[in-house]
Amino acid sequence: MQLHKIKKNLPLILILPAAWLSSFSLVLVFLIVVLFTSFDKTNHTYKYSIFSAKPLVLGIMTSSTQNGDPRAAKIDSVFRKYNCPLEGLGKVFVLEADRNNIPYWIVAAIAFQESSCGKQIPYVDDKPSYNAWGWAVYGDQVRTFESWENGIQVVSRYMGERFFSRGVTDLCEIMKTYTPPSKGSWCKGVEFYQDEIHEFESPKH
């Protein structure tokens, strides 16, 4: 009698492990698919975050600088408004600002304050000094640059190393080192041209 019951339940005993194994396999496949999909999404998000990360890395030219940065357009538009010799160099100002982690407008604004944006620069041996920033000018001693671009590079690097990398960002604090005799007029002038650049809007036709 007992043997008869065992024979009767034998198919059920054989089916249960097979069913359990099949269910386990389906669950395992589902988990693998979910994990792979999650990893793929995480990976894409990580890649995107690399290219959108700030602050900008030193020495890297951003795609916006290459393809028409609106910051460069603002600088050039203000230079054009005042008929400045520095017009057309907006990209250089922005590139050097990004390289040295300084505000994009500051070296351009200093050029306005120191030389009317390059209109009133010292000459040495009847040659232009390309020094629109009053940088290292002491009486008859004038620091000359090879070109406007060279001047932008040197002054941007100086601003980054001497001030912004040390946490000195206030214009009037910068003035105390850059041009001590100014007594406030320098930082107010630079701030005025900062606002000019920031707030510039192209005329609507």
XYZ file of N, CA and C in Angstrom:
615
model
N 0.836 -1.205 0.000
C 0.000 0.000 0.000
C 0.875 1.261 0.000
N 1.882 1.267 0.865
C 2.817 2.399 0.935
C 3.559 2.567 -0.368
N 3.951 1.475 -0.999
C 4.661 1.502 -2.283
C 3.775 2.060 -3.367
N 2.508 1.766 -3.297
C 1.561 2.262 -4.291
C 1.454 3.793 -4.216
N 1.454 4.354 -2.965
C 1.373 5.810 -2.802
C 2.619 6.499 -3.354
N 3.755 5.888 -3.142
C 5.007 6.472 -3.648
C 4.994 6.522 -5.160
N 4.557 5.423 -5.777
C 4.484 5.375 -7.248
C 3.505 6.418 -7.779
N 2.402 6.617 -7.011
C 1.382 7.570 -7.456
C 1.909 8.999 -7.418
N 2.742 9.346 -6.411
C 3.260 10.710 -6.259
C 4.588 10.943 -6.975
N 5.107 9.930 -7.626
C 6.413 10.041 -8.289
C 6.462 11.136 -9.347
N 5.481 11.281 -10.243
C 5.540 12.366 -11.242
C 5.605 13.746 -10.595
N 4.868 13.930 -9.468
C 4.878 15.224 -8.786
C 6.251 15.534 -8.206
N 6.902 14.517 -7.667
C 8.245 14.687 -7.093
C 9.244 15.095 -8.161
N 9.082 14.568 -9.362
C 10.001 14.893 -10.456
C 9.736 16.280 -11.026
N 8.468 16.709 -11.023
C 8.088 17.989 -11.632
C 8.510 19.174 -10.766
N 8.395 19.046 -9.425
C 8.669 20.175 -8.531
C 10.084 20.746 -8.672
N 11.140 19.930 -8.676
C 12.491 20.508 -8.863
C 12.647 21.209 -10.203
N 12.047 20.644 -11.235
C 12.145 21.253 -12.565
C 11.460 22.613 -12.585
N 10.284 22.683 -11.949
C 9.552 23.953 -11.895
C 10.333 24.988 -11.093
N 10.910 24.542 -9.967
C 11.700 25.460 -9.132
C 12.912 25.993 -9.881
N 13.592 25.101 -10.604
C 14.770 25.488 -11.381
C 14.403 26.469 -12.479
N 13.267 26.233 -13.122
C 12.809 27.127 -14.191
C 12.497 28.513 -13.640
N 11.814 28.566 -12.488
C 11.484 29.856 -11.866
C 12.746 30.605 -11.457
N 13.693 29.885 -10.877
C 14.954 30.500 -10.465
C 15.693 31.089 -11.659
N 15.676 30.375 -12.777
C 16.359 30.842 -13.989
C 15.726 32.126 -14.503
N 14.389 32.182 -14.487
C 13.691 33.386 -14.947
C 14.022 34.585 -14.058
N 14.027 34.363 -12.742
C 14.362 35.447 -11.808
C 15.793 35.925 -12.024
N 16.705 34.999 -12.238
C 18.108 35.337 -12.458
C 18.282 36.164 -13.720
N 17.608 35.760 -14.800
C 17.678 36.510 -16.061
C 17.123 37.916 -15.869
N 16.004 38.032 -15.151
C 15.389 39.333 -14.897
C 16.339 40.257 -14.131
N 16.987 39.711 -13.094
C 17.924 40.512 -12.303
C 19.111 40.979 -13.132
N 19.610 40.103 -13.999
C 20.744 40.467 -14.857
C 20.359 41.606 -15.786
N 19.157 41.523 -16.378
C 18.686 42.574 -17.295
C 18.546 43.901 -16.564
N 17.952 43.871 -15.352
C 17.764 45.097 -14.571
C 19.098 45.724 -14.198
N 20.039 44.897 -13.735
C 21.356 45.409 -13.345
C 22.101 46.001 -14.522
N 22.048 45.354 -15.663
C 22.735 45.845 -16.859
C 22.155 47.178 -17.311
N 20.812 47.281 -17.285
C 20.157 48.526 -17.697
C 20.520 49.667 -16.761
N 20.524 49.390 -15.454
C 20.866 50.425 -14.476
C 22.298 50.889 -14.646
N 23.216 49.950 -14.866
C 24.623 50.300 -15.069
C 24.797 51.165 -16.298
N 24.070 50.824 -17.353
C 24.191 51.577 -18.603
C 23.727 53.012 -18.420
N 22.594 53.192 -17.690
C 22.092 54.541 -17.450
C 23.054 55.331 -16.582
N 23.582 54.671 -15.536
C 24.539 55.338 -14.651
C 25.775 55.758 -15.410
N 26.241 54.899 -16.284
C 27.436 55.184 -17.069
C 27.235 56.393 -17.966
N 26.047 56.476 -18.617
C 25.768 57.613 -19.486
C 25.681 58.903 -18.681
N 25.058 58.841 -17.503
C 24.948 60.021 -16.656
C 26.318 60.501 -16.219
N 27.200 59.557 -15.881
C 28.559 59.902 -15.454
C 29.322 60.584 -16.569
N 29.203 60.053 -17.785
C 29.897 60.663 -18.915
C 29.414 62.086 -19.132
N 28.112 62.302 -19.026
C 27.563 63.633 -19.234
C 28.061 64.600 -18.169
N 28.123 64.113 -16.918
C 28.531 64.998 -15.838
C 29.977 65.441 -15.979
N 30.818 64.615 -16.594
C 32.218 65.003 -16.816
C 32.286 66.235 -17.704
N 31.538 66.219 -18.796
C 31.641 67.299 -19.762
C 30.892 68.552 -19.329
N 30.025 68.436 -18.329
C 29.304 69.612 -17.870
C 29.826 70.118 -16.530
N 30.915 69.530 -16.055
C 31.410 69.861 -14.727
C 32.018 71.253 -14.690
N 31.875 71.929 -13.548
C 32.481 73.219 -13.296
C 33.061 73.174 -11.889
N 34.105 73.949 -11.564
C 34.731 74.948 -12.417
C 35.533 74.363 -13.561
N 35.833 75.187 -14.541
C 36.554 74.716 -15.713
C 37.961 74.280 -15.360
N 38.447 73.274 -16.064
C 39.784 72.747 -15.831
C 40.803 73.650 -16.503
N 41.899 73.918 -15.817
C 42.942 74.768 -16.383
C 43.481 74.185 -17.672
N 43.689 75.060 -18.660
C 44.325 74.637 -19.896
C 43.402 73.998 -20.901
N 42.093 73.906 -20.603
C 41.167 73.267 -21.518
C 40.341 74.324 -22.227
N 40.308 74.278 -23.554
C 39.453 75.180 -24.304
C 38.063 74.565 -24.390
N 37.057 75.276 -23.894
C 35.712 74.731 -23.914
C 35.140 74.782 -25.317
N 34.161 73.913 -25.586
C 33.529 73.903 -26.901
C 32.806 75.208 -27.153
N 32.292 75.851 -26.064
C 31.596 77.115 -26.255
C 32.555 78.198 -26.725
N 33.817 78.153 -26.268
C 34.802 79.123 -26.737
C 35.105 78.908 -28.206
N 35.139 77.645 -28.632
C 35.446 77.331 -30.016
C 34.302 77.698 -30.945
N 33.060 77.518 -30.470
C 31.917 77.613 -31.362
C 31.117 78.896 -31.212
N 31.666 79.934 -30.606
C 30.946 81.187 -30.481
C 30.409 81.393 -29.083
N 31.298 81.644 -28.135
C 30.914 81.838 -26.742
C 30.204 83.185 -26.598
N 29.026 83.220 -25.980
C 28.322 84.492 -25.803
C 29.109 85.487 -24.955
N 29.993 84.994 -24.082
C 30.824 85.901 -23.293
C 31.779 86.675 -24.194
N 32.375 85.986 -25.149
C 33.275 86.652 -26.099
C 32.509 87.663 -26.937
N 31.292 87.307 -27.317
C 30.462 88.214 -28.119
C 30.135 89.482 -27.336
N 29.877 89.342 -26.042
C 29.590 90.517 -25.211
C 30.800 91.448 -25.147
N 31.980 90.866 -24.910
C 33.194 91.685 -24.835
C 33.420 92.424 -26.148
N 33.337 91.711 -27.257
C 33.570 92.340 -28.558
C 32.515 93.394 -28.873
N 31.286 93.163 -28.437
C 30.220 94.137 -28.697
C 30.474 95.442 -27.951
N 30.941 95.340 -26.705
C 31.250 96.549 -25.941
C 32.484 97.244 -26.527
N 33.489 96.484 -26.929
C 34.653 97.074 -27.602
C 34.225 97.813 -28.872
N 33.303 97.224 -29.608
C 32.818 97.853 -30.845
C 32.073 99.153 -30.529
N 31.304 99.119 -29.476
C 30.536 100.302 -29.058
C 31.456 101.483 -28.791
N 32.615 101.218 -28.200
C 33.556 102.280 -27.844
C 34.699 102.427 -28.857
N 34.592 101.725 -29.975
C 35.610 101.811 -31.033
C 37.007 101.485 -30.497
N 37.117 100.342 -29.834
C 38.368 99.948 -29.175
C 39.294 99.175 -30.114
N 40.602 99.409 -30.021
C 41.565 98.608 -30.797
C 41.528 97.122 -30.435
N 40.996 96.787 -29.261
C 40.948 95.395 -28.803
C 39.750 94.620 -29.356
N 38.936 95.281 -30.149
C 37.775 94.584 -30.715
C 38.228 93.370 -31.531
N 37.510 92.276 -31.392
C 37.839 91.050 -32.111
C 38.634 90.057 -31.289
N 39.044 90.474 -30.085
C 39.849 89.598 -29.228
C 39.037 89.008 -28.075
N 37.725 89.083 -28.179
C 36.867 88.550 -27.124
C 37.160 87.099 -26.802
N 37.400 86.287 -27.833
C 37.689 84.865 -27.615
C 38.969 84.667 -26.813
N 39.946 85.525 -27.063
C 41.224 85.406 -26.345
C 41.023 85.744 -24.865
N 40.269 86.804 -24.588
C 39.976 87.162 -23.197
C 39.291 86.007 -22.466
N 38.299 85.400 -23.122
C 37.537 84.317 -22.492
C 38.398 83.074 -22.311
N 39.178 82.735 -23.325
C 40.041 81.557 -23.244
C 41.038 81.687 -22.102
N 41.697 82.842 -22.004
C 42.692 83.036 -20.947
C 42.035 83.122 -19.567
N 40.837 83.669 -19.511
C 40.109 83.706 -18.239
C 39.798 82.292 -17.758
N 39.344 81.442 -18.672
C 39.035 80.057 -18.307
C 40.294 79.296 -17.899
N 41.383 79.550 -18.591
C 42.645 78.876 -18.257
C 43.123 79.235 -16.853
N 42.861 80.462 -16.445
C 43.392 80.942 -15.173
C 42.336 81.069 -14.077
N 41.132 80.575 -14.367
C 40.043 80.588 -13.381
C 39.775 81.983 -12.817
N 39.620 82.937 -13.722
C 39.273 84.299 -13.332
C 37.998 84.693 -14.072
N 37.292 85.731 -13.620
C 36.091 86.168 -14.329
C 36.423 86.571 -15.768
N 35.563 86.202 -16.686
C 35.850 86.430 -18.110
C 35.969 87.903 -18.463
N 35.351 88.767 -17.689
C 35.272 90.184 -18.027
C 36.407 91.019 -17.434
N 37.127 90.493 -16.427
C 37.957 91.369 -15.595
C 39.130 91.991 -16.350
N 39.820 91.232 -17.181
C 40.986 91.789 -17.884
C 40.536 92.799 -18.940
N 39.394 92.554 -19.552
C 38.837 93.524 -20.504
C 38.429 94.805 -19.778
N 37.802 94.669 -18.611
C 37.370 95.841 -17.847
C 38.567 96.663 -17.364
N 39.646 95.986 -16.976
C 40.861 96.699 -16.565
C 41.441 97.481 -17.742
N 41.375 96.903 -18.932
C 41.867 97.603 -20.128
C 41.084 98.894 -20.363
N 39.780 98.867 -20.120
C 38.976 100.090 -20.228
C 39.452 101.129 -19.225
N 39.630 100.711 -17.988
C 39.991 101.642 -16.926
C 41.394 102.210 -17.107
N 42.330 101.393 -17.552
C 43.734 101.803 -17.621
C 44.104 102.541 -18.907
N 43.442 102.213 -20.011
C 43.898 102.790 -21.290
C 42.764 103.107 -22.253
N 41.550 103.266 -21.730
C 40.388 103.460 -22.609
C 40.329 102.347 -23.645
N 40.442 101.131 -23.167
C 40.376 99.890 -23.965
C 41.406 99.836 -25.085
N 42.630 100.285 -24.759
C 43.727 100.184 -25.717
C 43.978 101.424 -26.548
N 43.195 102.464 -26.361
C 43.362 103.687 -27.163
C 44.546 104.526 -26.683
N 44.835 104.475 -25.394
C 45.879 105.320 -24.814
C 46.945 104.447 -24.158
N 47.803 103.901 -24.968
C 48.864 103.028 -24.454
C 50.221 103.710 -24.615
N 51.196 103.353 -23.781
C 52.545 103.914 -23.931
C 53.217 103.407 -25.214
N 54.087 104.235 -25.764
C 54.932 103.835 -26.900
C 56.383 103.824 -26.438
N 57.130 102.867 -26.916
C 58.551 102.756 -26.599
C 59.319 102.723 -27.912
N 60.204 103.706 -28.093
C 60.955 103.827 -29.358
C 60.003 103.861 -30.549
N 58.943 104.658 -30.389
C 57.937 104.850 -31.444
C 57.194 103.565 -31.813
N 57.256 102.579 -30.954
C 56.527 101.330 -31.198
C 55.490 101.125 -30.097
N 54.311 100.621 -30.457
C 53.277 100.404 -29.439
C 53.705 99.351 -28.425
N 53.394 99.606 -27.170
C 53.759 98.659 -26.108
C 52.752 97.513 -25.997
N 51.581 97.690 -26.591
C 50.474 96.725 -26.455
C 50.127 96.482 -24.987
N 50.448 97.466 -24.155
C 50.153 97.362 -22.726
C 48.929 98.220 -22.422
N 47.765 97.605 -22.495
C 46.508 98.313 -22.261
C 46.077 98.256 -20.804
N 46.910 97.697 -19.931
C 46.503 97.405 -18.560
C 47.304 98.170 -17.508
N 48.197 99.070 -17.958
C 49.029 99.792 -17.006
C 49.858 98.853 -16.163
N 50.142 97.692 -16.719
C 50.800 96.629 -15.955
C 52.314 96.821 -15.964
N 52.907 96.905 -14.764
C 54.350 97.107 -14.611
C 54.809 98.383 -15.306
N 54.001 99.437 -15.174
C 54.374 100.752 -15.696
C 54.683 101.651 -14.504
N 55.929 102.083 -14.405
C 56.367 102.938 -13.306
C 57.143 104.115 -13.892
N 56.491 105.270 -13.978
C 57.153 106.428 -14.568
C 57.529 106.162 -16.018
N 58.830 106.279 -16.304
C 59.307 106.037 -17.668
C 59.537 104.557 -17.950
N 59.431 103.737 -16.932
C 59.626 102.301 -17.119
C 58.308 101.676 -17.575
N 58.337 101.086 -18.755
C 57.114 100.533 -19.350
C 57.337 99.078 -19.727
N 56.453 98.221 -19.293
C 56.498 96.817 -19.710
C 55.825 96.719 -21.078
N 56.518 96.143 -22.032
C 55.954 95.980 -23.376
C 55.578 94.518 -23.617
N 54.614 94.334 -24.506
C 54.192 92.998 -24.918
C 54.386 92.848 -26.419
N 54.505 91.627 -26.858
C 54.703 91.365 -28.285
C 53.454 91.667 -29.099
N 52.299 91.535 -28.466
C 51.019 91.713 -29.160
C 49.929 91.889 -28.115
N 48.723 92.246 -28.578
C 47.594 92.300 -27.654
C 47.378 90.937 -26.995
N 47.450 89.897 -27.818
C 47.223 88.542 -27.303
C 48.207 88.193 -26.182
N 49.472 88.556 -26.389
C 50.491 88.291 -25.375
C 50.182 89.035 -24.080
N 49.735 90.280 -24.211
C 49.357 91.062 -23.037
C 48.196 90.438 -22.279
N 47.190 89.980 -23.010
C 46.031 89.331 -22.381
C 46.471 88.084 -21.628
N 47.363 87.307 -22.232
C 47.856 86.080 -21.597
C 48.582 86.383 -20.291
N 49.496 87.349 -20.336
C 50.325 87.665 -19.165
C 49.479 88.236 -18.025
N 48.622 89.189 -18.347
C 47.814 89.834 -17.308
C 46.793 88.852 -16.725
N 46.219 87.999 -17.556
C 45.261 86.994 -17.064
C 45.942 86.021 -16.107
N 47.141 85.583 -16.472
C 47.884 84.672 -15.602
C 48.228 85.361 -14.271
N 48.629 86.610 -14.346
C 48.949 87.371 -13.133
C 47.727 87.500 -12.226
N 46.584 87.841 -12.815
C 45.364 87.990 -12.017
C 44.988 86.677 -11.336
N 45.151 85.581 -12.063
C 44.830 84.277 -11.488
C 45.764 83.897 -10.359
N 47.071 84.021 -10.599
C 48.063 83.586 -9.610
C 48.136 84.517 -8.400
N 48.062 85.808 -8.653
C 48.275 86.788 -7.566
C 47.027 87.007 -6.716
N 45.858 86.878 -7.323
C 44.639 87.219 -6.598
C 43.644 86.059 -6.465
N 43.084 85.615 -7.581
C 41.942 84.702 -7.509
C 42.298 83.331 -6.944
N 43.501 82.849 -7.206
C 43.894 81.554 -6.637
C 44.069 81.639 -5.124
N 44.200 82.854 -4.603
C 44.369 83.069 -3.164
C 43.084 83.551 -2.500
N 42.013 83.548 -3.264
C 40.723 83.941 -2.701
C 40.473 85.431 -2.665
N 41.345 86.232 -3.289
C 41.154 87.685 -3.339
C 40.344 87.998 -4.593
N 39.072 88.326 -4.403
C 38.181 88.540 -5.548
C 37.534 89.924 -5.558
N 37.595 90.629 -4.436
C 36.995 91.960 -4.366
C 37.852 92.958 -5.145
N 37.216 93.740 -6.006
C 37.965 94.651 -6.879
C 38.756 95.691 -6.087
N 38.189 96.185 -5.011
C 38.899 97.195 -4.221
C 40.081 96.596 -3.459
N 39.993 95.316 -3.112
C 41.138 94.630 -2.507
C 42.233 94.405 -3.550
N 41.832 94.046 -4.760
C 42.803 93.885 -5.854
C 43.498 95.210 -6.130
N 42.743 96.300 -6.089
C 43.278 97.635 -6.361
C 44.435 97.981 -5.423
N 44.356 97.549 -4.169
C 45.388 97.900 -3.183
C 46.766 97.402 -3.597
N 46.794 96.320 -4.353
C 48.063 95.785 -4.848
C 48.336 96.248 -6.270
N 47.303 96.236 -7.103
C 47.483 96.519 -8.533
C 47.808 97.988 -8.781
N 47.103 98.868 -8.090
C 47.339 100.300 -8.274
C 46.977 101.048 -6.989
N 47.858 100.983 -5.977
C 47.558 101.531 -4.644
C 47.135 103.001 -4.614
N 47.691 103.893 -5.465
C 47.334 105.309 -5.335
C 45.900 105.648 -5.744
N 45.156 104.707 -6.284
C 43.848 105.029 -6.867
C 42.808 105.464 -5.842
N 42.889 104.961 -4.620
C 41.992 105.350 -3.529
C 40.510 105.156 -3.872
N 40.191 104.079 -4.564
C 38.788 103.752 -4.812
C 38.313 103.998 -6.220
N 38.927 104.937 -6.922
C 38.447 105.256 -8.271
C 38.668 104.096 -9.242
N 39.752 103.367 -9.060
C 40.076 102.264 -9.969
C 39.033 101.157 -9.882
N 38.742 100.710 -8.659
C 37.793 99.598 -8.537
C 36.394 100.015 -8.976
N 36.032 101.272 -8.766
C 34.724 101.743 -9.233
C 34.669 101.767 -10.757
N 35.781 102.176 -11.376
C 35.829 102.200 -12.836
C 35.763 100.811 -13.435
N 36.518 99.877 -12.859
C 36.500 98.491 -13.351
C 35.112 97.886 -13.170
N 34.485 98.190 -12.044
C 33.134 97.673 -11.795
C 32.134 98.236 -12.806
N 32.307 99.499 -13.178
C 31.421 100.104 -14.178
C 31.499 99.342 -15.496
N 32.716 99.038 -15.939
C 32.864 98.327 -17.217
C 32.497 96.851 -17.090
N 32.631 96.304 -15.895
C 32.107 94.954 -15.658
C 30.610 94.929 -15.963
N 29.893 95.914 -15.435
C 28.449 95.985 -15.673
C 28.145 96.227 -17.148
N 28.950 97.050 -17.797
C 28.765 97.297 -19.234
C 28.810 95.991 -20.022
N 29.789 95.164 -19.698
C 29.958 93.895 -20.415
C 28.839 92.920 -20.054
N 28.563 92.787 -18.761
C 27.535 91.848 -18.303
C 26.172 92.162 -18.913
N 25.823 93.436 -18.921
C 24.460 93.838 -19.252
C 24.277 94.228 -20.713
N 25.321 94.093 -21.514
C 25.212 94.530 -22.905
C 24.205 93.679 -23.662
N 23.356 94.355 -24.416
C 22.407 93.681 -25.297
C 22.534 94.282 -26.684
N 22.549 93.427 -27.684
C 22.650 93.901 -29.061
C 21.425 94.740 -29.401
N 21.608 95.838 -30.131
C 20.463 96.672 -30.523
C 19.449 95.867 -31.326
N 18.177 96.079 -31.021
C 17.115 95.381 -31.755
C 16.732 96.180 -32.995
N 16.677 95.486 -34.134
C 16.346 96.156 -35.394
C 14.850 96.088 -35.633
